Short mmCIF file of C-alpha atoms and ligand atoms in Angstrom, two decimals:
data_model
loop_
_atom_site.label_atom_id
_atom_site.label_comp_id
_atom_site.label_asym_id
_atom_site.label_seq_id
_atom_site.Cartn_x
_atom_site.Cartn_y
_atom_site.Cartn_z
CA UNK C 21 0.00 0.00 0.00
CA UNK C 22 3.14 2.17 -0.40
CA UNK C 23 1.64 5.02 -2.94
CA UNK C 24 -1.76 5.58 -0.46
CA UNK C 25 -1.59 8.98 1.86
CA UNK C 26 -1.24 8.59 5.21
CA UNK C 27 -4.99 9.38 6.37
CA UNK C 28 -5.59 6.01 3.51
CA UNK C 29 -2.94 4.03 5.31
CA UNK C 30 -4.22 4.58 8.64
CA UNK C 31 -7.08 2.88 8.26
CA UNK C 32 -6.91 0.35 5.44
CA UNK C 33 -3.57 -1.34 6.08
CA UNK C 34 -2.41 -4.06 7.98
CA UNK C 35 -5.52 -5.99 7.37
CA UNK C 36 -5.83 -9.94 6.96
CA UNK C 37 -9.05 -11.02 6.54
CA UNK C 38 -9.98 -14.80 8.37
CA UNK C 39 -12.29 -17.18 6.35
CA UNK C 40 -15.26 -15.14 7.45
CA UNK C 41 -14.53 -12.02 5.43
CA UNK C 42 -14.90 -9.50 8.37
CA UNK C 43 -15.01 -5.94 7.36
CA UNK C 44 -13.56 -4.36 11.09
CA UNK C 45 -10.18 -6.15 11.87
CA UNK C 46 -10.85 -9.09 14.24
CA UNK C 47 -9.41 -10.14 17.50
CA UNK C 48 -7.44 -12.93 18.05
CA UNK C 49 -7.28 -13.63 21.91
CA UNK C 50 -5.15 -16.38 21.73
CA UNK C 51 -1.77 -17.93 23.63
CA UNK C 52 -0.91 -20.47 20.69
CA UNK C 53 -1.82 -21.64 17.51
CA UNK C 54 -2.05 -25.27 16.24
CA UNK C 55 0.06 -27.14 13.82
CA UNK C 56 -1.24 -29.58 10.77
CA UNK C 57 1.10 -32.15 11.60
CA UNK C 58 4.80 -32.83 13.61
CA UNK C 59 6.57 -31.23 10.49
CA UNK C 60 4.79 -28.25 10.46
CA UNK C 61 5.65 -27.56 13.65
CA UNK C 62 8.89 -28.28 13.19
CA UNK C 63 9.40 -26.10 10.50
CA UNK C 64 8.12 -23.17 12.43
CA UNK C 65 10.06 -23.31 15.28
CA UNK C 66 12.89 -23.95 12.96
CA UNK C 67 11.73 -20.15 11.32
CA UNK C 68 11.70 -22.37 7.92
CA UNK C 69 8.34 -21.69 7.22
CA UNK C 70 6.27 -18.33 8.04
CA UNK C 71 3.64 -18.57 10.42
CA UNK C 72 1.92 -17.95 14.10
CA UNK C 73 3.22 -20.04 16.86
CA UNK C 74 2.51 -18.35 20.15
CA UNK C 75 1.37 -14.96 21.37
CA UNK C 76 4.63 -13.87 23.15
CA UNK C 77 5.83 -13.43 19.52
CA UNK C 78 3.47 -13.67 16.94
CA UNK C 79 0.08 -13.31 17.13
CA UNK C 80 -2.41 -11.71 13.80
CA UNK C 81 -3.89 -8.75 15.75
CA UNK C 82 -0.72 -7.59 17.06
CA UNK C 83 0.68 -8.00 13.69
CA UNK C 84 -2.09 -5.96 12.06
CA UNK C 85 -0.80 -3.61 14.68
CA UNK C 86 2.32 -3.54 13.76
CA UNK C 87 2.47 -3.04 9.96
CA UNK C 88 -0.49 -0.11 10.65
CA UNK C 89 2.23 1.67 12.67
CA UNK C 90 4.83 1.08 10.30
CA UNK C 91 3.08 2.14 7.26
CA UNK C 92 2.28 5.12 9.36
CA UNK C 93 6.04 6.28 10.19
CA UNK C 94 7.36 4.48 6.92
CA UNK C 95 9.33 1.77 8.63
CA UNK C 96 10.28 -1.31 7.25
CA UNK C 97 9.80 -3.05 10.67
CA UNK C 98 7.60 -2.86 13.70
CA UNK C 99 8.56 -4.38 16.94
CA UNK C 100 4.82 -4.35 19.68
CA UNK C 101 5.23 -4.52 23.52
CA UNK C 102 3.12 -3.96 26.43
CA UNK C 103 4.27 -0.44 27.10
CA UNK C 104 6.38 2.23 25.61
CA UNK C 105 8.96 1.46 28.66
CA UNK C 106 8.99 -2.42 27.54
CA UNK C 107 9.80 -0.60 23.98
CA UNK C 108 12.71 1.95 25.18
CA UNK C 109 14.07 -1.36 27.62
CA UNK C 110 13.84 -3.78 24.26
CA UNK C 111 15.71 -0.59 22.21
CA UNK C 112 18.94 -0.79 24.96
CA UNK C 113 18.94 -4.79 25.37
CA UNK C 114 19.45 -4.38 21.67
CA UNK C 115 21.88 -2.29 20.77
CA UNK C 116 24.00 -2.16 23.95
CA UNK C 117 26.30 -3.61 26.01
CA UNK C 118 28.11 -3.68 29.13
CA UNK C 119 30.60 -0.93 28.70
CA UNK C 120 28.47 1.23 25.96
CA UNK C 121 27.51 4.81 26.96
CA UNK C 122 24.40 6.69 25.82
CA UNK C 123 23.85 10.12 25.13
CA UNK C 124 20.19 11.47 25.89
CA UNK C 125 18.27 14.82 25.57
CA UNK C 126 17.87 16.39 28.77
CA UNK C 127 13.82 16.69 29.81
CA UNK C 128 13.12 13.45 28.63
CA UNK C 129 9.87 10.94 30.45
CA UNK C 130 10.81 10.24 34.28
CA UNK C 131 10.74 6.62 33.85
CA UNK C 132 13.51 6.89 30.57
CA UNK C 133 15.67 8.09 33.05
CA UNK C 134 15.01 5.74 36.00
CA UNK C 135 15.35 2.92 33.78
CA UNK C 136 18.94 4.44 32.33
CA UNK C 137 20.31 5.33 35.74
CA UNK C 138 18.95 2.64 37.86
CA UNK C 139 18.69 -0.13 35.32
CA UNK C 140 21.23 -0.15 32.47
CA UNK C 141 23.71 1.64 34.82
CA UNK C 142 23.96 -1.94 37.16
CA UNK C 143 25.27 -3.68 34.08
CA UNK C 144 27.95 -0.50 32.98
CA UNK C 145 26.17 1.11 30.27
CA UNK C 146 26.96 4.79 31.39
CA UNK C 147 24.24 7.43 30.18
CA UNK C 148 25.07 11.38 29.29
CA UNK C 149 22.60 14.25 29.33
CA UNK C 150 23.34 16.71 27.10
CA UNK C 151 22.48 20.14 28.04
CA UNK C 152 20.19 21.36 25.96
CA UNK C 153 19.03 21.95 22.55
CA UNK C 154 22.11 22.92 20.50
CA UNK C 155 23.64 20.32 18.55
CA UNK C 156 27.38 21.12 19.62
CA UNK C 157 26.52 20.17 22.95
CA UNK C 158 25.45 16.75 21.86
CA UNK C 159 28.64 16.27 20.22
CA UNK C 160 30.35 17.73 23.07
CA UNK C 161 29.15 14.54 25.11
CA UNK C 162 29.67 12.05 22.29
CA UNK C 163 32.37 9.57 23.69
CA UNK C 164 34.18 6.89 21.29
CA UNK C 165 31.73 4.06 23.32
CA UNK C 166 28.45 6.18 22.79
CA UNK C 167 26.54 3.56 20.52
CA UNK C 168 22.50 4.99 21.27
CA UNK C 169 21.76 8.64 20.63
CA UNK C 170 18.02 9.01 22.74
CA UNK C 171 15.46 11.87 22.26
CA UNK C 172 12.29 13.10 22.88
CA UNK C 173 11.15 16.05 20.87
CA UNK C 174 9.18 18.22 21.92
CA UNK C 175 10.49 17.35 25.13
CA UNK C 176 8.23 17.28 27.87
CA UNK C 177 7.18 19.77 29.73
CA UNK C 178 8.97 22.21 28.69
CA UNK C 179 8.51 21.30 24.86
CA UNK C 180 12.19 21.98 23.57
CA UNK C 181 12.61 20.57 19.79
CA UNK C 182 15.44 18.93 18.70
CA UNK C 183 17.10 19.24 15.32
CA UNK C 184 16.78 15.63 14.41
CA UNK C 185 18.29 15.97 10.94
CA UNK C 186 21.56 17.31 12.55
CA UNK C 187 21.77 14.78 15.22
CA UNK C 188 20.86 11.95 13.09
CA UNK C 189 24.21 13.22 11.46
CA UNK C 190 26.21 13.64 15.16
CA UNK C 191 24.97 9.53 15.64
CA UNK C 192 26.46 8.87 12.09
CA UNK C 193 29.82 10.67 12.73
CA UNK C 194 30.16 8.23 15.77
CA UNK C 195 28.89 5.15 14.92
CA UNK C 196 26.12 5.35 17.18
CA UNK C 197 21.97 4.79 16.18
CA UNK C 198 20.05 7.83 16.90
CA UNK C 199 16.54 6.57 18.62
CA UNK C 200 13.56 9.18 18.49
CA UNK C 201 10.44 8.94 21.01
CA UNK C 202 8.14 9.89 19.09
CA UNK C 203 5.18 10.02 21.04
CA UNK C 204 4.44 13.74 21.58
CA UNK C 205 3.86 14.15 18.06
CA UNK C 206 3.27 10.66 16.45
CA UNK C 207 3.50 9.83 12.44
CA UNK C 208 0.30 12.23 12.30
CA UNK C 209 2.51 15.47 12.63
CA UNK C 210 6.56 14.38 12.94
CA UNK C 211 8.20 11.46 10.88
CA UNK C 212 11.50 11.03 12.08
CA UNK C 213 12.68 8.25 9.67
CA UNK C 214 12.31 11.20 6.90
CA UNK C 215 14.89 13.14 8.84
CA UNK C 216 17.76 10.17 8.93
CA UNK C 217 16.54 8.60 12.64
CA UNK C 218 17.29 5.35 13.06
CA UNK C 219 14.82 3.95 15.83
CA UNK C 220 11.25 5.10 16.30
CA UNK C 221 9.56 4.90 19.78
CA UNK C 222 6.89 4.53 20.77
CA UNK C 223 4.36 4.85 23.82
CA UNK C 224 1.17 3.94 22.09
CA UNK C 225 -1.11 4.56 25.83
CA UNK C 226 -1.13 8.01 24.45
CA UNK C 227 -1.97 9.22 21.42
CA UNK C 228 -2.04 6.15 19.48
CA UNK C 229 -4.38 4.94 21.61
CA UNK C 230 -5.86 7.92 22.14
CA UNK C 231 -8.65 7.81 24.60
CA UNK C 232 -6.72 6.45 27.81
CA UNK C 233 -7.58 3.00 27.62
CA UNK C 234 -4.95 0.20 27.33
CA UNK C 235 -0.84 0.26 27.41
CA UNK C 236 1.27 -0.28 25.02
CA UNK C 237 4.08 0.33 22.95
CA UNK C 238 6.53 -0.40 19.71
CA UNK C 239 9.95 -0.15 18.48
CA UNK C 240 10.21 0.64 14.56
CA UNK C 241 13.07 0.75 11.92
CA UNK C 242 15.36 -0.27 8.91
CA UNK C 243 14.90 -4.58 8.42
CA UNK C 244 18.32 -5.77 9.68
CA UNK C 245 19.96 -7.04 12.48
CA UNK C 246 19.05 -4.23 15.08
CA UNK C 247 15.13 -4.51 14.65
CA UNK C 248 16.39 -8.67 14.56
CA UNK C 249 17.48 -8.02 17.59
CA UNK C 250 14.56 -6.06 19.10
CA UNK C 251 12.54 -8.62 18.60
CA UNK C 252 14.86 -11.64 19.71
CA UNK C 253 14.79 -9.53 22.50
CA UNK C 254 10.63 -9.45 22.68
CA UNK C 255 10.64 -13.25 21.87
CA UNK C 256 12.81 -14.15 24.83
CA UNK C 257 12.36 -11.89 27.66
CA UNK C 258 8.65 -12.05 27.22
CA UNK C 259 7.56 -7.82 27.35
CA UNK C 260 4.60 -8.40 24.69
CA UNK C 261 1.18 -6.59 23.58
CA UNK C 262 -1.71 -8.21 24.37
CA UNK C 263 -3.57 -8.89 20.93
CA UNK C 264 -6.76 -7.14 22.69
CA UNK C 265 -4.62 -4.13 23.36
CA UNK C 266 -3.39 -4.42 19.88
CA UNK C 267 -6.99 -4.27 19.18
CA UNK C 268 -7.50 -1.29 20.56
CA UNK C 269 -4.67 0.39 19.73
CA UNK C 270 -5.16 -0.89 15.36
CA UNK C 271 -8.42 1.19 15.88
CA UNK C 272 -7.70 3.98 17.38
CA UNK C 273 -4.93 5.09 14.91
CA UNK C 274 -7.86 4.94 12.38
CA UNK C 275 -8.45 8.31 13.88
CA UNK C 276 -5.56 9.54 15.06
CA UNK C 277 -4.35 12.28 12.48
CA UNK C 278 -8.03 14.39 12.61
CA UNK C 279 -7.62 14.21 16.76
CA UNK C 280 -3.66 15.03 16.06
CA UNK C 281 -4.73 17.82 14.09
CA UNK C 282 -7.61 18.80 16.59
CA UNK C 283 -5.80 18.61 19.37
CA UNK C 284 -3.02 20.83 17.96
CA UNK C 285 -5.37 23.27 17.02
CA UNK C 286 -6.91 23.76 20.20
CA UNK C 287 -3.58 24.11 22.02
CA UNK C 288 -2.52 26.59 19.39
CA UNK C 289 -5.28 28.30 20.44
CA UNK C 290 -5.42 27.88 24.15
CA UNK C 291 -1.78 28.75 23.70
CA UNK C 292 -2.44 32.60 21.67
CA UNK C 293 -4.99 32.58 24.72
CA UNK C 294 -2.76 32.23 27.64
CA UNK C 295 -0.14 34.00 26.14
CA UNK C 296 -2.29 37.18 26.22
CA UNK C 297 -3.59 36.99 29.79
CA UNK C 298 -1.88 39.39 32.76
CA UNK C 299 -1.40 36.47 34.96
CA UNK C 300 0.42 34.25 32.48
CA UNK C 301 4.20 35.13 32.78
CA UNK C 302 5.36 32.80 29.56
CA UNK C 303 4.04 30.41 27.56
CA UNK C 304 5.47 27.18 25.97
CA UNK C 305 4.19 25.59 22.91
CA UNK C 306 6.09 25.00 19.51
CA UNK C 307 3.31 26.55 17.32
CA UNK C 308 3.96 29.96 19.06
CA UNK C 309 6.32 32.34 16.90
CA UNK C 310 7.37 33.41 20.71
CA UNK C 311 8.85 29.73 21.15
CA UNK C 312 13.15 29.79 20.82
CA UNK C 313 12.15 26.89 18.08
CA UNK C 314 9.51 28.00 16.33
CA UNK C 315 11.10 27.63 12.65
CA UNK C 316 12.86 24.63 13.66
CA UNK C 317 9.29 22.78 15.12
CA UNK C 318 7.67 24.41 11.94
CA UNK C 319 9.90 22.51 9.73
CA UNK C 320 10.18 18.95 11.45
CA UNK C 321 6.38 18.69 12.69
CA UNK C 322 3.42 19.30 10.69
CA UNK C 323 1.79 21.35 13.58
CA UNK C 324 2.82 22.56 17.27
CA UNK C 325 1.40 19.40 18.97
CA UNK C 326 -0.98 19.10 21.97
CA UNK C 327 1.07 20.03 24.81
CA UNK C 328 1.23 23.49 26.19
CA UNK C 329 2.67 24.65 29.60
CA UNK C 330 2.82 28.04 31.14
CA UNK C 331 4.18 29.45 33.83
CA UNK C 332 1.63 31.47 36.49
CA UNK C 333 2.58 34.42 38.17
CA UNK C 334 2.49 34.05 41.85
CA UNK C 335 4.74 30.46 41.96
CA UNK C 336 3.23 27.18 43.22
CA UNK C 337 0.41 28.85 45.43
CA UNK C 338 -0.70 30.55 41.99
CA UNK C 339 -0.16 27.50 40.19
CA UNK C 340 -2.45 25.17 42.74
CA UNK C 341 -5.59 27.68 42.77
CA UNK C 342 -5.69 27.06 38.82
CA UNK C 343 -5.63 23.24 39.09
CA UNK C 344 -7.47 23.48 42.44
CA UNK C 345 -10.28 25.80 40.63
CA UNK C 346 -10.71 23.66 37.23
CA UNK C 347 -14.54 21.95 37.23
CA UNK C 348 -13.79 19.85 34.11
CA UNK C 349 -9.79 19.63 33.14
CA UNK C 350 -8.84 16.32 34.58
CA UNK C 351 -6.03 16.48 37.46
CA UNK C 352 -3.66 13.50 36.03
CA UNK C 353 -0.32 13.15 35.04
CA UNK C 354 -0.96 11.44 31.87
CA UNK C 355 -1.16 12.79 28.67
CA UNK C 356 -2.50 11.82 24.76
CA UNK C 357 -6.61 11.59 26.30
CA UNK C 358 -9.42 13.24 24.00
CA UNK C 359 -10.55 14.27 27.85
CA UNK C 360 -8.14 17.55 28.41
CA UNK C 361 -5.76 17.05 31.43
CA UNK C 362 -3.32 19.64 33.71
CA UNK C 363 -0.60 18.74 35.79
CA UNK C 364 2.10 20.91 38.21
CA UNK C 365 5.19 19.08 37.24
CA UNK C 366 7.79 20.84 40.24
CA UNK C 367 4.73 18.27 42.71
CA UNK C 368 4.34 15.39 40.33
CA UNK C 369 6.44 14.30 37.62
CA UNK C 370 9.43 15.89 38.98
CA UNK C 371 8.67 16.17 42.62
CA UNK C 372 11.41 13.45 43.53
CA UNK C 373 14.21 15.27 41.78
CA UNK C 374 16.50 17.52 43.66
CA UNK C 375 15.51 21.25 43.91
CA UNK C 376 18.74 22.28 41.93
CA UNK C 377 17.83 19.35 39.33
CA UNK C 378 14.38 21.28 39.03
CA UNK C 379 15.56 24.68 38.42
CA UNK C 380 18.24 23.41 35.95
CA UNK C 381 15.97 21.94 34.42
CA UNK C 382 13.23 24.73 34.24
CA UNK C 383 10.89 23.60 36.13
CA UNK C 384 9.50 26.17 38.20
CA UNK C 385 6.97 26.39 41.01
CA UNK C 386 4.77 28.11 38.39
CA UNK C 387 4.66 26.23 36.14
CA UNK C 388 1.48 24.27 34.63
CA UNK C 389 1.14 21.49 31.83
CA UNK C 390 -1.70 21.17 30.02
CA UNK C 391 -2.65 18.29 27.23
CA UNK C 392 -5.36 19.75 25.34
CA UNK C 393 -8.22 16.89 24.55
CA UNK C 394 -10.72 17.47 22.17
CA UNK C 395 -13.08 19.98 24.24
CA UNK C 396 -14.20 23.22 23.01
CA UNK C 397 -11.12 25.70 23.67
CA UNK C 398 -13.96 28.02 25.25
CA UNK C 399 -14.65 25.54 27.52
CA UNK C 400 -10.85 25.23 28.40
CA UNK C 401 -10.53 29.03 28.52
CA UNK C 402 -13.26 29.38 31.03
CA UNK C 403 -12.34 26.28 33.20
CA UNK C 404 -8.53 28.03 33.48
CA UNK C 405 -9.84 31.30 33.77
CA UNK C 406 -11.39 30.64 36.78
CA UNK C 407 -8.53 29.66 38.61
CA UNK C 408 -6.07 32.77 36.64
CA UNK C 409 -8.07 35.20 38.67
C1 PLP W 9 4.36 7.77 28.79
C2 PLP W 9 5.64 7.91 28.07
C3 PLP W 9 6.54 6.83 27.99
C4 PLP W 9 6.30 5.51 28.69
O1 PLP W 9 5.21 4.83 28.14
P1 PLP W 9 4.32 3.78 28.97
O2 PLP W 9 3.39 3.28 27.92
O3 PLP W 9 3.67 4.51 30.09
O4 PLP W 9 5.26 2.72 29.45
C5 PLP W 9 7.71 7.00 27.27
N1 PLP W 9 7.98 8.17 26.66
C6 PLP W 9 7.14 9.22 26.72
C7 PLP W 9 7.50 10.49 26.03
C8 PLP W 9 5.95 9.13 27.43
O5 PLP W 9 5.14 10.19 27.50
#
């Protein structure tokens, strides 16, 4: 289905129909499959003949699943698990090794960095944080044993961008594979493989999903040893999608580029909003000119995305009477819902960092994150206003 549009893609491939003819993809909950005879069987295992054999590895919906994602980001391969930390753990067993070193962008999801620095770390795999968005600081912390370049862009909260072009070069220059979560933006608005990544991530309990339901996640690239690997990885240490979340997941991607684009217009908008009002101090969303990246996130990403944070004057007392004062935005730290939610990072997400870790990384007491779902962006304005004073 190479020459179809994404919107055509989204919905039409990855489908096998069974002997019924089913129009909506079916669900095949299912631990194993059975064999014709001993020879079959044998010829299976032995990978000499294609086939299902059991659901830690192969399994039709989760399939379907997986070439729907990869048509989506134009990947030759697609790699499910049961979460997009199962996908970022199955990325590192991979390509590293005791002794390899990563570099990562700085900002990136709590959990990426527990698993790096509590994980990885116990069997010497060293990770970097470069400081910032500039490209010369990534090379700056490029060591001859980096092997996995990791980023998240637009970073979260603070929604930095990263030049992936020019760090997809910096990887090249040292051997290493750059890796790109891409689950801010998704295939809908940011295709990373266009711009020389190597990797795509995936947390698919966001926005593939879309409506908060089931976890999930995938690993997507080049066919060849490292996606080989990914999944040798999958097939042995077990981390796999359930085919009913696969379900779930294969239909909501059927809509995910009009809620992308929804979503991303109503944060634009909330965004123009809050940047106007006397008790916002500053404003953080990609589709801003105001944002340091604007021409670089205008260039890389079809739209600004559905994050937007701001920062309240007044500090974490300010901050609290606008979350404590919202009748309909959901208080939750997750993210990618149609249902609109707001979190105060300094609290939650990074509330068990230091307090110098915090500031240097720019989280202030202010500061608010908002996921915009797919209400009416009146009805957001009046829910925040409330609180805004
Ligand atoms: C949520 C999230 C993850 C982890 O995904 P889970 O499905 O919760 O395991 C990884 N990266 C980013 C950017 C996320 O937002």
């Amino acid at each position: 289905m190479q020459d179809y549009d994404i919107e055509t893609l989204a919905v039409r491939s990855g489908i096998h129909r069974s002997q019924f003819n089913e129009h909506s993809e079916a669900l095949y909950l299912t631990s194993s499959f059975v064999f014709e005879n001993a020879a079959q069987a044998a010829d299976r295992f032995c990978n000499n003949a294609p086939g299902n054999i059991y659901s830690r590895f192969t399994n039709p919906t989760v399939t379907a699943f997986q070439e729907r994602l990869a048509a989506l980001e134009g990947a030759q391969a697609c790699v499910a698990t049961a979460s997009g930390m199962s996908a970022i753990l199955a990325t590192a067993m991979a390509t590293l090794k005791g002794g390899d070193h990563i570099v990562c962008s700085s900002g990136v999801f709590g959990a990426t960095v527990q698993l790096f620095s509590t994980v990885l770390s116990k069997f010497g795999i060293e990770t970097a944080y470069a400081d910032g968005t500039q490209p010369s600081t990534w090379r700056a912390a490029m060591k001859p044993n980096t092997r996995l370049l990791f980023l998240e862009t637009p970073s979260n909260p603070l929604t930095e961008v990263f030049d992936i072009s020019a760090l997809a070069q910096i990887a090249r220059d040292g051997g290493a594979l750059l890796a790109v979560d891409n689950c801010f933006c998704t295939p809908a608005l940011q295709r990373p493989f266009e711009l020389g990544a190597d990797l795509v991530i995936h947390s698919a309990t966001k926005y593939l999903d879309g409506q908060g339901r089931v976890l999930g996640g995938a690993v997507l690239g080049a066919s060849g040893p490292v996606m080989d690997a990914v999944f040798s990885f999958l097939r042995t240490a077990g981390p796999s999608l359930s085919p009913f979340n696969a379900w779930v997941l294969l239909k909501g991607i059927e809509t995910l580029r009009i809620r992308m684009e929804a979503q991303s217009r109503g944060a634009l908008e909330l965004g123009q909003w809050l940047e106007s009002h006397p008790r916002v101090e500053r404003v953080y969303y990609p589709g801003l000119a105001s944002h340091p990246q604007h021409a670089l996130a205008m260039r890389q990403q079809r739209s600004g995305g559905a994050i937007v944070s701001f920062v309240v004057k007044g500090g974490r007392e300010a901050a609290w009477r606008v979350v404590d004062s919202t009748r309909m935005i959901s208080i939750t730290a997750n993210l990618g819902d149609t249902k609109t939610t707001i979190t105060h990072p300094a609290t939650t997400t990074h509330g068990r960092i230091s307090a110098e870790a915090r500031a240097r990384a720019g989280i202030t007491e202010g500061l608010l994150r908002v996921a915009v779902g797919l209400e009416s962006v009146r009805d957001l304005q009046n829910d925040l206003a409330r609180g805004l004073g």
